[in-house]
CSV table of C-alpha atoms and ligand atoms in Angstrom, one decimal:
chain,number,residue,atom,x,y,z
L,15,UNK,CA,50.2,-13.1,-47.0
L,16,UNK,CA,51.7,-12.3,-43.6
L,17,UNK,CA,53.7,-15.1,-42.2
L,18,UNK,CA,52.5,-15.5,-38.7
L,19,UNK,CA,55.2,-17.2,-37.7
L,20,UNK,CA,58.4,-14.5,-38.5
L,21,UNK,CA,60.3,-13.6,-35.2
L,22,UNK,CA,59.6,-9.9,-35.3
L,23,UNK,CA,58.7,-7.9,-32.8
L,24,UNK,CA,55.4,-6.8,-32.8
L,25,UNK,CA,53.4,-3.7,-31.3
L,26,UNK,CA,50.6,-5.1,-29.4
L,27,UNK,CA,47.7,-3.0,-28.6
L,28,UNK,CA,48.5,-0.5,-25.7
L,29,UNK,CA,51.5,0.0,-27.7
L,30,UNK,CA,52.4,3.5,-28.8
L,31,UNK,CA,53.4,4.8,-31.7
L,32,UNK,CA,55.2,8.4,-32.6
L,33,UNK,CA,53.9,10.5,-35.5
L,34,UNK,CA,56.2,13.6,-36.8
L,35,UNK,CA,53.9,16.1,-38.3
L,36,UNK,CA,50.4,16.6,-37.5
L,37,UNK,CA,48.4,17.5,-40.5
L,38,UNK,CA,45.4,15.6,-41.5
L,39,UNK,CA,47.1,12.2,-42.6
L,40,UNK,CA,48.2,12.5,-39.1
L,41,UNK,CA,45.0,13.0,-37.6
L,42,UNK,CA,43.9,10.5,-39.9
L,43,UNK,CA,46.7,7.8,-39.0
L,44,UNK,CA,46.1,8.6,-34.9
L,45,UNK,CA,42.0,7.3,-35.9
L,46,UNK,CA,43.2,4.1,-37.2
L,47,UNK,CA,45.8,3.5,-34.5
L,48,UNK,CA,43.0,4.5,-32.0
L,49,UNK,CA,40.7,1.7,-33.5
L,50,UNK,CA,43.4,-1.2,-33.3
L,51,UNK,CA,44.0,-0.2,-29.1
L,52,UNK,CA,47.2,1.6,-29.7
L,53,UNK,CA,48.3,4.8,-29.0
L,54,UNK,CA,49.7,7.8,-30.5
L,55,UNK,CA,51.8,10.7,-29.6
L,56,UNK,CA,51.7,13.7,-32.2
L,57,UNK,CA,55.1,15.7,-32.5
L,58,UNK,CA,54.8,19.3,-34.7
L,59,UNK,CA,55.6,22.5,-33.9
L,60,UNK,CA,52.3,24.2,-35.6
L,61,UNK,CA,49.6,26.1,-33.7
L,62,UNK,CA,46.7,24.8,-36.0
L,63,UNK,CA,48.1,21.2,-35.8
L,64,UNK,CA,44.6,18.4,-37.0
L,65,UNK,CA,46.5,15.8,-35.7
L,66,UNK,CA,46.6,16.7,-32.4
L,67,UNK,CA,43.0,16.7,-31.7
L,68,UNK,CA,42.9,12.7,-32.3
L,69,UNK,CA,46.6,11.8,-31.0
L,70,UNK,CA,46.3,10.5,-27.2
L,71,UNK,CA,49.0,12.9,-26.4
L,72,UNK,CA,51.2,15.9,-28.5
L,73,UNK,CA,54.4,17.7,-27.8
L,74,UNK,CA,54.6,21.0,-29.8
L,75,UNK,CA,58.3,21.8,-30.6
L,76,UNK,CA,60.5,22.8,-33.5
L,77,UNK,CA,61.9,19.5,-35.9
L,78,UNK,CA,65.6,21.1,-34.4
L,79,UNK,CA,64.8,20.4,-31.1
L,80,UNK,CA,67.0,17.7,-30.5
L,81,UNK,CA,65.7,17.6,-26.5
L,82,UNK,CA,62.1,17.4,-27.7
L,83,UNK,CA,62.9,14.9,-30.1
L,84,UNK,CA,64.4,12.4,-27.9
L,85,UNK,CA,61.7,12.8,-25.3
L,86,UNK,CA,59.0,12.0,-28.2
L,87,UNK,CA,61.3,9.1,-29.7
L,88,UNK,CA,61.7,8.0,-25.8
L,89,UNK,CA,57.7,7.9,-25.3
L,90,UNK,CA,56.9,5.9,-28.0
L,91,UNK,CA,57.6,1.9,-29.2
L,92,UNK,CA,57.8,3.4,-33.0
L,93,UNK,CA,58.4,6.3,-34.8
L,94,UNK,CA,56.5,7.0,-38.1
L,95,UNK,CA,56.1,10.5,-40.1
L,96,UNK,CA,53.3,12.1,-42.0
L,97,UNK,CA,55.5,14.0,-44.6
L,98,UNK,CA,58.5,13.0,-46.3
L,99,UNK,CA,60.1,16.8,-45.9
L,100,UNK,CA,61.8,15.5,-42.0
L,101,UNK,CA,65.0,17.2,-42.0
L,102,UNK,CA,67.8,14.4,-42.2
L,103,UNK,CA,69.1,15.6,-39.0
L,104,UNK,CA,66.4,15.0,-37.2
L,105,UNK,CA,65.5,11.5,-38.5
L,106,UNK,CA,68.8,10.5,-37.2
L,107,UNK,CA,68.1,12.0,-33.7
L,108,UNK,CA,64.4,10.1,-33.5
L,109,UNK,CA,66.3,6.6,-34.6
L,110,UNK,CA,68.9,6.9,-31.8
L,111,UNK,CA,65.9,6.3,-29.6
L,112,UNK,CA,63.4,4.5,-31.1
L,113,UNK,CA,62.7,2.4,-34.6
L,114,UNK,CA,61.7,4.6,-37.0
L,115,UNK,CA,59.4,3.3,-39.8
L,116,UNK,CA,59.8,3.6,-42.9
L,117,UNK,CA,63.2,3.8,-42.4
L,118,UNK,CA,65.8,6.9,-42.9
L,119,UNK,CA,67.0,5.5,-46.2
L,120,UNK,CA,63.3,5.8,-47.8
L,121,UNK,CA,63.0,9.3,-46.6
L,122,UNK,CA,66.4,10.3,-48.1
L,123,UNK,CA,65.4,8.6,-51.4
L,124,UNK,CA,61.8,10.2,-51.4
L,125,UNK,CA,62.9,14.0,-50.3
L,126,UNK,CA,65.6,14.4,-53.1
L,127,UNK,CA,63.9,14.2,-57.1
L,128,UNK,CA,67.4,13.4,-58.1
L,129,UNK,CA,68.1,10.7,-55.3
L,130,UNK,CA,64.7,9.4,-56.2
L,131,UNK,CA,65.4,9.0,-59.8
L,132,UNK,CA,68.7,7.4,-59.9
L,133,UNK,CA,67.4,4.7,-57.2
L,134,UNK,CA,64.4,4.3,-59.7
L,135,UNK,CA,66.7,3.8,-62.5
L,136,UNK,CA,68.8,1.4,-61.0
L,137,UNK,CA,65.9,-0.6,-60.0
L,138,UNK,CA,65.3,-0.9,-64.1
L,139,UNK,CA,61.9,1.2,-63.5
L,140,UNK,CA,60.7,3.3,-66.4
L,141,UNK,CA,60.6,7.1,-65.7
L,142,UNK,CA,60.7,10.3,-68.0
L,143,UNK,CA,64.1,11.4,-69.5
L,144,UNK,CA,66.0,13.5,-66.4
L,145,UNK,CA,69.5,15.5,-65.4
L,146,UNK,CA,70.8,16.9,-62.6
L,147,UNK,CA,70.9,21.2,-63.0
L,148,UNK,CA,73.5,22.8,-60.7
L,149,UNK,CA,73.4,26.0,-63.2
L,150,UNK,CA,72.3,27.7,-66.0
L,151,UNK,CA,75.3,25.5,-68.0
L,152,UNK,CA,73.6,22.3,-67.0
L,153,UNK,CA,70.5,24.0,-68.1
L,154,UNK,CA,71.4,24.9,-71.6
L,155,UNK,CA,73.4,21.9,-72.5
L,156,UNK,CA,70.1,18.8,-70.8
L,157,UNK,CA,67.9,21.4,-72.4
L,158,UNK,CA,69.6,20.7,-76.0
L,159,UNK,CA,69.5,17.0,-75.0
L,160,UNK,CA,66.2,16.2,-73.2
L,161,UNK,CA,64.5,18.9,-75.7
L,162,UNK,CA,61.5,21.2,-75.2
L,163,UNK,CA,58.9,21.2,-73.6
L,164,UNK,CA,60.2,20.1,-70.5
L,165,UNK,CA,60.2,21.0,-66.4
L,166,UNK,CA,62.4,22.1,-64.5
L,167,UNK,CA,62.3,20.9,-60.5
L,168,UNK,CA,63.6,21.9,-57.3
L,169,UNK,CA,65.3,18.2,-55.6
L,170,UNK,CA,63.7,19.0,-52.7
L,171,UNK,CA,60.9,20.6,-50.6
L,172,UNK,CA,58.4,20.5,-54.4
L,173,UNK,CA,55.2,19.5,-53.6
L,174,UNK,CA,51.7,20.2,-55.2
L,175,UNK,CA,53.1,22.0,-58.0
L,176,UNK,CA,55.4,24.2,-56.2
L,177,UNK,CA,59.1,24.4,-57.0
L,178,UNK,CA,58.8,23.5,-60.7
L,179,UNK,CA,58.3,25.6,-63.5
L,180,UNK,CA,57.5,24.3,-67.3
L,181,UNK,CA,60.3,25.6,-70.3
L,182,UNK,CA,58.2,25.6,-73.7
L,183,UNK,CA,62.1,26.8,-75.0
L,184,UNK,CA,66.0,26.5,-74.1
L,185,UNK,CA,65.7,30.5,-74.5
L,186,UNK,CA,63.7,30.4,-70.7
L,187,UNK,CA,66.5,28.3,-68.7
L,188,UNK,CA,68.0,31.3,-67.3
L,189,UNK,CA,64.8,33.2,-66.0
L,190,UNK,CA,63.1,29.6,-64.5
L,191,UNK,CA,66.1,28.7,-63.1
L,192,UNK,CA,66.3,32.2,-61.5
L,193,UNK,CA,62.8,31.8,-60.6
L,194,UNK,CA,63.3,28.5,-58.8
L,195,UNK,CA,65.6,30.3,-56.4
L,196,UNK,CA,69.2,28.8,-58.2
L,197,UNK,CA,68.8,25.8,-56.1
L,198,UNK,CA,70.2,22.3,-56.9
L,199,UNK,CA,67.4,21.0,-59.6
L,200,UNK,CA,66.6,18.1,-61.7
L,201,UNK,CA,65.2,18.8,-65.2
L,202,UNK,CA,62.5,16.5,-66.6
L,203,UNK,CA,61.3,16.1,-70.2
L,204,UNK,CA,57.7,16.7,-70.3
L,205,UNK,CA,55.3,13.5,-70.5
L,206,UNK,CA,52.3,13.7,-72.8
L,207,UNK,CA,50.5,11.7,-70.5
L,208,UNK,CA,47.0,10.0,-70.9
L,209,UNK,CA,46.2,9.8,-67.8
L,210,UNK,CA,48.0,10.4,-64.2
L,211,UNK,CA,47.4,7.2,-61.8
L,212,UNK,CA,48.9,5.9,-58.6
L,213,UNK,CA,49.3,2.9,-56.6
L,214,UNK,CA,49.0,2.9,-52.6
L,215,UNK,CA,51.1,-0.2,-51.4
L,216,UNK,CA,51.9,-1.6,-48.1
L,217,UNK,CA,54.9,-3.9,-47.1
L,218,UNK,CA,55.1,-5.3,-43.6
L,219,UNK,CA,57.5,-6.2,-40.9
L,220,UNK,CA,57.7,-9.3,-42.3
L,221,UNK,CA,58.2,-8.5,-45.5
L,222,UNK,CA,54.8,-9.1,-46.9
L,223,UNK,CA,53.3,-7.0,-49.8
L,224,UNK,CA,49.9,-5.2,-50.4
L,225,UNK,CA,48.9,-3.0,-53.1
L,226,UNK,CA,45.5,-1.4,-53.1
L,227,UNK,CA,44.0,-1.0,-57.1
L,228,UNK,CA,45.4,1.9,-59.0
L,229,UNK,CA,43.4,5.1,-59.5
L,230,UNK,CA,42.7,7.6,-61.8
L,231,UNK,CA,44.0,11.4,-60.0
L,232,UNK,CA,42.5,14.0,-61.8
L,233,UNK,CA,44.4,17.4,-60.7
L,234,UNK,CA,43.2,21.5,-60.2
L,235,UNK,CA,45.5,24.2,-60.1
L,236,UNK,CA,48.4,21.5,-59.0
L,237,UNK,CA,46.4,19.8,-56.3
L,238,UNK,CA,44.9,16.9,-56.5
L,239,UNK,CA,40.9,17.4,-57.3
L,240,UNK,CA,39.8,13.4,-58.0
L,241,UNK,CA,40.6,10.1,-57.4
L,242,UNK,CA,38.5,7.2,-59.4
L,243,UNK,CA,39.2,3.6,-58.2
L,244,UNK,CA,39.9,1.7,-59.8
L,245,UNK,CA,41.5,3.5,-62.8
L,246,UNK,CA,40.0,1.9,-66.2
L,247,UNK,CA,42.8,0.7,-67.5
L,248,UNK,CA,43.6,-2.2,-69.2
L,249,UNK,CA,44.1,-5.5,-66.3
L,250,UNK,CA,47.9,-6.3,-68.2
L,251,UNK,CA,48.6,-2.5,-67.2
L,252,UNK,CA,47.1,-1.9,-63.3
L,253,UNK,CA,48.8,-5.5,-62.8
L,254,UNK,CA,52.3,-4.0,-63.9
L,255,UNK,CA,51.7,-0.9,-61.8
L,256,UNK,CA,51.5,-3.0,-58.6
L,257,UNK,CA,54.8,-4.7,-59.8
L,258,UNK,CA,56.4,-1.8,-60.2
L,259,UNK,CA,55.2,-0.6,-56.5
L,260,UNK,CA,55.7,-3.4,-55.4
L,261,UNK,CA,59.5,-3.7,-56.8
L,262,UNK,CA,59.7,-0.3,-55.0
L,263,UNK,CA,59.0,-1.0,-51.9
L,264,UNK,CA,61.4,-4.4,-51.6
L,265,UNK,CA,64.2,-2.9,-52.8
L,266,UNK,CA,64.0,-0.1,-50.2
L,267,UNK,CA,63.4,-2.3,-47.5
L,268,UNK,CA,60.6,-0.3,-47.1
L,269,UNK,CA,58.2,-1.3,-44.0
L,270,UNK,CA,54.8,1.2,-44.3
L,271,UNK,CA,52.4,2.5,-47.0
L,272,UNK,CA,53.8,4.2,-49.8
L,273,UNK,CA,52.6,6.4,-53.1
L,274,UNK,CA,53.4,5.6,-56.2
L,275,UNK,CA,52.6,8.1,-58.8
L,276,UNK,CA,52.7,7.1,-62.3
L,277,UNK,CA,52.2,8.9,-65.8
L,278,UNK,CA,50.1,6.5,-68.6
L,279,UNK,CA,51.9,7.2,-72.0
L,280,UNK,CA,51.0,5.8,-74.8
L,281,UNK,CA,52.6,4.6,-77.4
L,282,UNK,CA,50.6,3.5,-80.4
L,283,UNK,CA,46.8,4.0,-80.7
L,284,UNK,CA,46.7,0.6,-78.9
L,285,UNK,CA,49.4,0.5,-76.5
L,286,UNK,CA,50.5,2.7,-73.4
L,287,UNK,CA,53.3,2.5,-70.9
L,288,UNK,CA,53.8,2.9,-67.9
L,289,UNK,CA,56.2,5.8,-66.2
L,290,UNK,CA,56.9,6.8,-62.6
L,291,UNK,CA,56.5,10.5,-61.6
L,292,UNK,CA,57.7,10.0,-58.4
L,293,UNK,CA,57.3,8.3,-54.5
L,294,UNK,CA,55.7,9.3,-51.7
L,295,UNK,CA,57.0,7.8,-48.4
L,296,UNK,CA,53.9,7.7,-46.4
L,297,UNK,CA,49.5,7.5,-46.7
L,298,UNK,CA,49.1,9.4,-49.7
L,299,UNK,CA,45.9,11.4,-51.1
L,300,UNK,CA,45.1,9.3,-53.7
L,301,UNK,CA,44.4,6.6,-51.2
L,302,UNK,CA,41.8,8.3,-49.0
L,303,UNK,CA,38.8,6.3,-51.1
L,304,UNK,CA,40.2,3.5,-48.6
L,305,UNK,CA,38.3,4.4,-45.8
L,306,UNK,CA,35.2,3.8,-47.3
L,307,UNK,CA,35.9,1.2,-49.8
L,308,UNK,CA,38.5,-1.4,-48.5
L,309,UNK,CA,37.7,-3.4,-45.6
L,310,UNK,CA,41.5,-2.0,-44.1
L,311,UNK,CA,42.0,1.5,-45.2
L,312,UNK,CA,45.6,2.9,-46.0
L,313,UNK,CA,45.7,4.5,-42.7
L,314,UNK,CA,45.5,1.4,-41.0
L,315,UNK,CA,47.5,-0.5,-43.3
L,316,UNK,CA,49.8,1.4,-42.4
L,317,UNK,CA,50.2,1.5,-38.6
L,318,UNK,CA,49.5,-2.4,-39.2
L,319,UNK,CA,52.7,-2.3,-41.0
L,320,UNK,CA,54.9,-0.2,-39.1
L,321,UNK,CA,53.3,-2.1,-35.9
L,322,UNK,CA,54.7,-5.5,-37.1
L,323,UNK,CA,50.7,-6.4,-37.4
L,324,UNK,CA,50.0,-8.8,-40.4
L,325,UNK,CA,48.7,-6.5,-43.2
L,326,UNK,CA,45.1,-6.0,-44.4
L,327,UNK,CA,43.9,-7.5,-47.3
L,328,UNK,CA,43.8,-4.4,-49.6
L,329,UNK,CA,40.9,-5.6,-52.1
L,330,UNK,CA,38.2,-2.8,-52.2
L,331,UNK,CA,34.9,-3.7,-51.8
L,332,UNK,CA,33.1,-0.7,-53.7
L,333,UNK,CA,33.9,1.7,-56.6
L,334,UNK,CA,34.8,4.9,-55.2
L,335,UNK,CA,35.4,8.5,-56.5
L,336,UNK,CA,37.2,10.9,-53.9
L,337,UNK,CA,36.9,14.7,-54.0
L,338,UNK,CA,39.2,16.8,-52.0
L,339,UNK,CA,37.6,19.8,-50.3
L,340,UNK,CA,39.8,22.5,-51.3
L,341,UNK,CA,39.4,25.7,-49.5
L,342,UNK,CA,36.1,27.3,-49.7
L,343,UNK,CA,34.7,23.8,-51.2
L,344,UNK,CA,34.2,22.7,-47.2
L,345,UNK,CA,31.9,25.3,-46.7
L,346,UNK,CA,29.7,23.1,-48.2
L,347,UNK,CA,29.8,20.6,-45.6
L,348,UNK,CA,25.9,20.5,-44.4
L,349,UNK,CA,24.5,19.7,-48.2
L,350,UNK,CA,27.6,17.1,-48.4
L,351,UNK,CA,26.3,15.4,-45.5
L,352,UNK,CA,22.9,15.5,-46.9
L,353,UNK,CA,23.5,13.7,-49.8
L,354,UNK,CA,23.2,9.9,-49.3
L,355,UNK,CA,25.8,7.2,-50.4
L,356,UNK,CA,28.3,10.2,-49.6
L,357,UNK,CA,31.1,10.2,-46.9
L,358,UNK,CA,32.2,13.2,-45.3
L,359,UNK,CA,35.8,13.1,-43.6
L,360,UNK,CA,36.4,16.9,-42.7
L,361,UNK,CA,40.0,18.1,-41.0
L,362,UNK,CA,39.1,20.3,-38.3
L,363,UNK,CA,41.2,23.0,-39.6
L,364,UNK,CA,39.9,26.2,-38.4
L,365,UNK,CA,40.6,28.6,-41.4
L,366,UNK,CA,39.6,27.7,-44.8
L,367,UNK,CA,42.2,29.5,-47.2
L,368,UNK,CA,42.4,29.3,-50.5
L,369,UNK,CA,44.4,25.8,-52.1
L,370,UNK,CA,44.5,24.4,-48.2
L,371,UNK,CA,43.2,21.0,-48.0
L,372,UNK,CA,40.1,20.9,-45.7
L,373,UNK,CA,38.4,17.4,-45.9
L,374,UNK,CA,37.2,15.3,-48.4
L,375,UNK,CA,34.4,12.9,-49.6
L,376,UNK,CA,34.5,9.6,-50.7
L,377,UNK,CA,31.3,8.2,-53.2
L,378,UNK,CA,30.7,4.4,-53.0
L,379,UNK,CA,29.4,3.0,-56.2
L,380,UNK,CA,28.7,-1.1,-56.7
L,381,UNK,CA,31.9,-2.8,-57.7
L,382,UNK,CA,32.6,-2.4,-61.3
L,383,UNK,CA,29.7,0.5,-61.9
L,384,UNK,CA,31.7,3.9,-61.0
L,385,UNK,CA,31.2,6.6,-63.1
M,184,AMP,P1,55.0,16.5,-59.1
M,184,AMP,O1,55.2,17.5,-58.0
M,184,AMP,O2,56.3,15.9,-59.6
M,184,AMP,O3,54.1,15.3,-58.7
M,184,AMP,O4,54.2,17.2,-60.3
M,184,AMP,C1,52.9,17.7,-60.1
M,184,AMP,C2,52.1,17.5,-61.4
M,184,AMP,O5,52.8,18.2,-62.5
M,184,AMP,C3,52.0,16.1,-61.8
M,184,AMP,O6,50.9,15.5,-61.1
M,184,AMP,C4,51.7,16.3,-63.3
M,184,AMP,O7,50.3,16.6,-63.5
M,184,AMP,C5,52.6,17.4,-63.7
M,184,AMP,N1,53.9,16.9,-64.1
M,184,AMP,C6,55.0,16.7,-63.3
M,184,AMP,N2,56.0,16.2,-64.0
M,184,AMP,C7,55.6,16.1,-65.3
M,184,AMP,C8,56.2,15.7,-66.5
M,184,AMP,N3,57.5,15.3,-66.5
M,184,AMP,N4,55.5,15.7,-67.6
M,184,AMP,C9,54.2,16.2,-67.6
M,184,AMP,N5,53.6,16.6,-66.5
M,184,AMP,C10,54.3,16.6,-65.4
C-alpha cells in the first residue's frame, strides 16, 4: 500500500503533466489525467498525432528541438513518455527542466536489447540464452554456441516484430545480419514457448508496488491480436511473474507502469518456467483490458504514479479478453458497438492502413468464467 505519510511531492489536481509522443497510449494517458483534474500537454512532431485531440494543449516539433523541448519540459510539473524509442539526447534536455518519470536510466535499459539483458541478468532474472553481435564473427562463433534455431535482433528501435530475423542454420548469419542493416545486435536462442504472457505493474513515488494479473497475448503477423486476463496458469506461476515484475521495477528505481513480457517454457509434462522476453517502460497493450475490468486502469495507474498519487488497487473485477483493431478490422466499428457486454475504445486515427493499430475492444466476462 501507499504510505500516506512519505514526504514526496505530490501533483495535485490542476497539476500538469508532459507527455512525449502522441499515439494512442497517449491519447489514452491524457483521458485518465483528464478524469483525476490534471492536465496534459502532448509533445510529437506527427501530423496525425491521437494524442493531441485529448491533451489540454500540444506543441508539434521535432524530438531534436532542444528550444521546443525546454519550453514543453518548462510548462509542465512532470514529464512522462508514451514510447521507450526517446532519443537519449533529448531525455537529458526534458530533465534539465522538469522531473521526468520513469526516469532516464529505465529508458536507457528498455531501448537497448543488450542493455536490457545484462541488467536482467544481474538482477538473477531468468531470460533465453543471449550475445552481443557486432559482426558476422560474433555471429558464427554465438551461433555455434547458443545453437539453431535462434533470432537475431537489432538493440534498438525492434518493435512488433521488426528488426529481428529467425536463423533455422549458422549457414544464414551472413544474409540476416546483412538484412538487419549490420547494426549492433543481440542474438537470442529461440524459446519453444507454451504460451507468451505479460505482467502490467505499477510502482509509485513512494515506492509502493502494483501488479495487475498476468495475461495470455496471443499474437498475428507480429502484433499483438489477444489479450486473456487472467492467463490460466497455474497460481505458484502468475504469483512468480508479479515477483519478477515486481523485482524489476525496484531495482530500477522505476516510478510508472511498466510491461513485462514473459515466455512460459516448460520443462517436464508437469512443470514450466518462467523467462523474460523483454520490458516495456511505459502503458503497454497487453494492459488495455484495464479500462474495463480494474476499478483503476493502467492508464491511470500510471499518471497516479508519476503524480506522486497513492496507487490503485490493481485487482480486476471481471474476466476480460482484448482484441486489437488492426487496420481494416475498425471498419467494423458500428456492429462492434452493437454487440452488448462489448467496449469499443477507437483511436481517432484518420487512415486505416494495413498492421496500424486503430482501436480496440475489451469483453467483460464474470470473474473466473472467460473463455
Ligand atoms: P519482441 O520484439 O522481442 O517482443 O519479439 C516479438 C515476438 O517474437 C514475441 O512476442 C515472440 O512471439 C517472438 N519471439 C521473440 N523472441 C523470441 C525467442 N527468443 N524465442 C521464440 N520466440 C520469440
Amino acid at each position: 500500500m501507499s504510505d500516506l505519510t512519505a514526504t514526496i511531492s505530490r501533483i495535485a489536481p490542476g497539476g500538469r503533466i508532459g507527455i512525449l509522443g502522441g499515439g494512442q497510449l497517449g491519447r489514452m494517458l491524457a483521458m485518465s489525467a483528464a478524469e483525476l483534474g490534471l492536465r496534459t500537454h502532448v509533445y510529437c512532431p506527427d501530423l496525425d498525432a491521437p494524442a493531441m485531440d485529448t491533451a489540454s494543449r500540444s506543441t508539434r516539433a521535432g524530438y531534436d528541438d532542444a528550444e521546443a523541448l525546454a519550453r514543453f519540459a518548462d510548462s509542465v510539473d512532470v514529464v512522462t513518455y508514451e514510447f521507450e524509442n526517446v532519443p537519449a539526447e533529448t531525455a537529458r534536455i526534458l530533465a534539465e527542466h522538469a522531473p521526468i518519470r520513469p526516469g532516464v536510466r529505465a529508458l536507457a535499459t528498455a531501448q537497448d536489447r543488450l542493455l536490457e539483458k545484462n541488467f536482467l541478468t544481474s538482477c538473477g532474472i531468468p531470460i533465453a540464452p543471449f550475445a552481443d553481435i557486432t559482426g558476422v564473427n560474433d555471429l558464427t562463433a554465438a551461433m555455434g554456441r547458443i545453437g539453431a534455431p535462434a533470432i537475431l535482433k537489432t538493440r534498438r528501435m525492434g518493435y512488433d516484430g521488426k528488426g529481428q530475423i529467425k536463423l533455422d542454420e549458422a549457414g544464414e548469419s551472413e544474409s540476416a545480419f546483412s538484412s538487419l542493416g549490420k547494426v549492433p545486435c543481440v542474438l537470442e536462442g529461440f524459446i519453444p514457448f507454451e504460451l507468451e504472457i505479460s505482467v502490467v505493474v505499477a510502482r509509485g513515488l513512494d515506492g509502493a508496488v502494483a501488479a495487475f494479473d498476468p495475461v495470455e497475448n496471443v499474437h498475428k503477423n507480429h502484433i499483438l491480436d489477444r489479450s486473456f486476463a487472467p492467463a490460466f496458469i497455474p497460481a505458484a506461476l502468475a504469483g512468480e511473474a508479479r515477483a519478477i515484475a515486481t523485482k524489476i521495477v525496484i531495482e530500477l528505481d522505476y516510478v510508472g507502469v511498466m510491461g513485462v513480457e514473459m515466455f512460459l517454457l516448460p520443462e517436464s509434462a508437469k512443470t514450466s518456467r518462467l523467462l523474460v522476453n523483454e520490458i516495456a517502460p511505459r502503458v503497454h497493450n497487453s494492459g488495455h483490458w484495464t479500462m474495463d475490468a480494474c476499478a483503476v486502469s493502467q492508464f491511470e495507474q500510471h499518471i497516479r504514479a508519476i503524480c506522486g498519487w497513492p496507487l490503485g488497487d490493481p485487482a480486476r473485477h471481471s474476466d476480460a479478453v482484448m482484441t486489437n483493431l488492426i487496420g481494416a478490422e475498425a471498419n467494423d466499428w458500428l456492429a462492434l458497438a452493437s454487440r452488448p457486454g462489448l467496449s469499443v475504445h477507437l483511436y481517432g486515427k484518420s487512415e486505416a492502413r494495413d498492421g496500424r493499430k486503430m482501436g480496440h475492444v475489451n469483453e467483460l466476462f464474470p470473474l473466473g468464467k472467460r473463455p
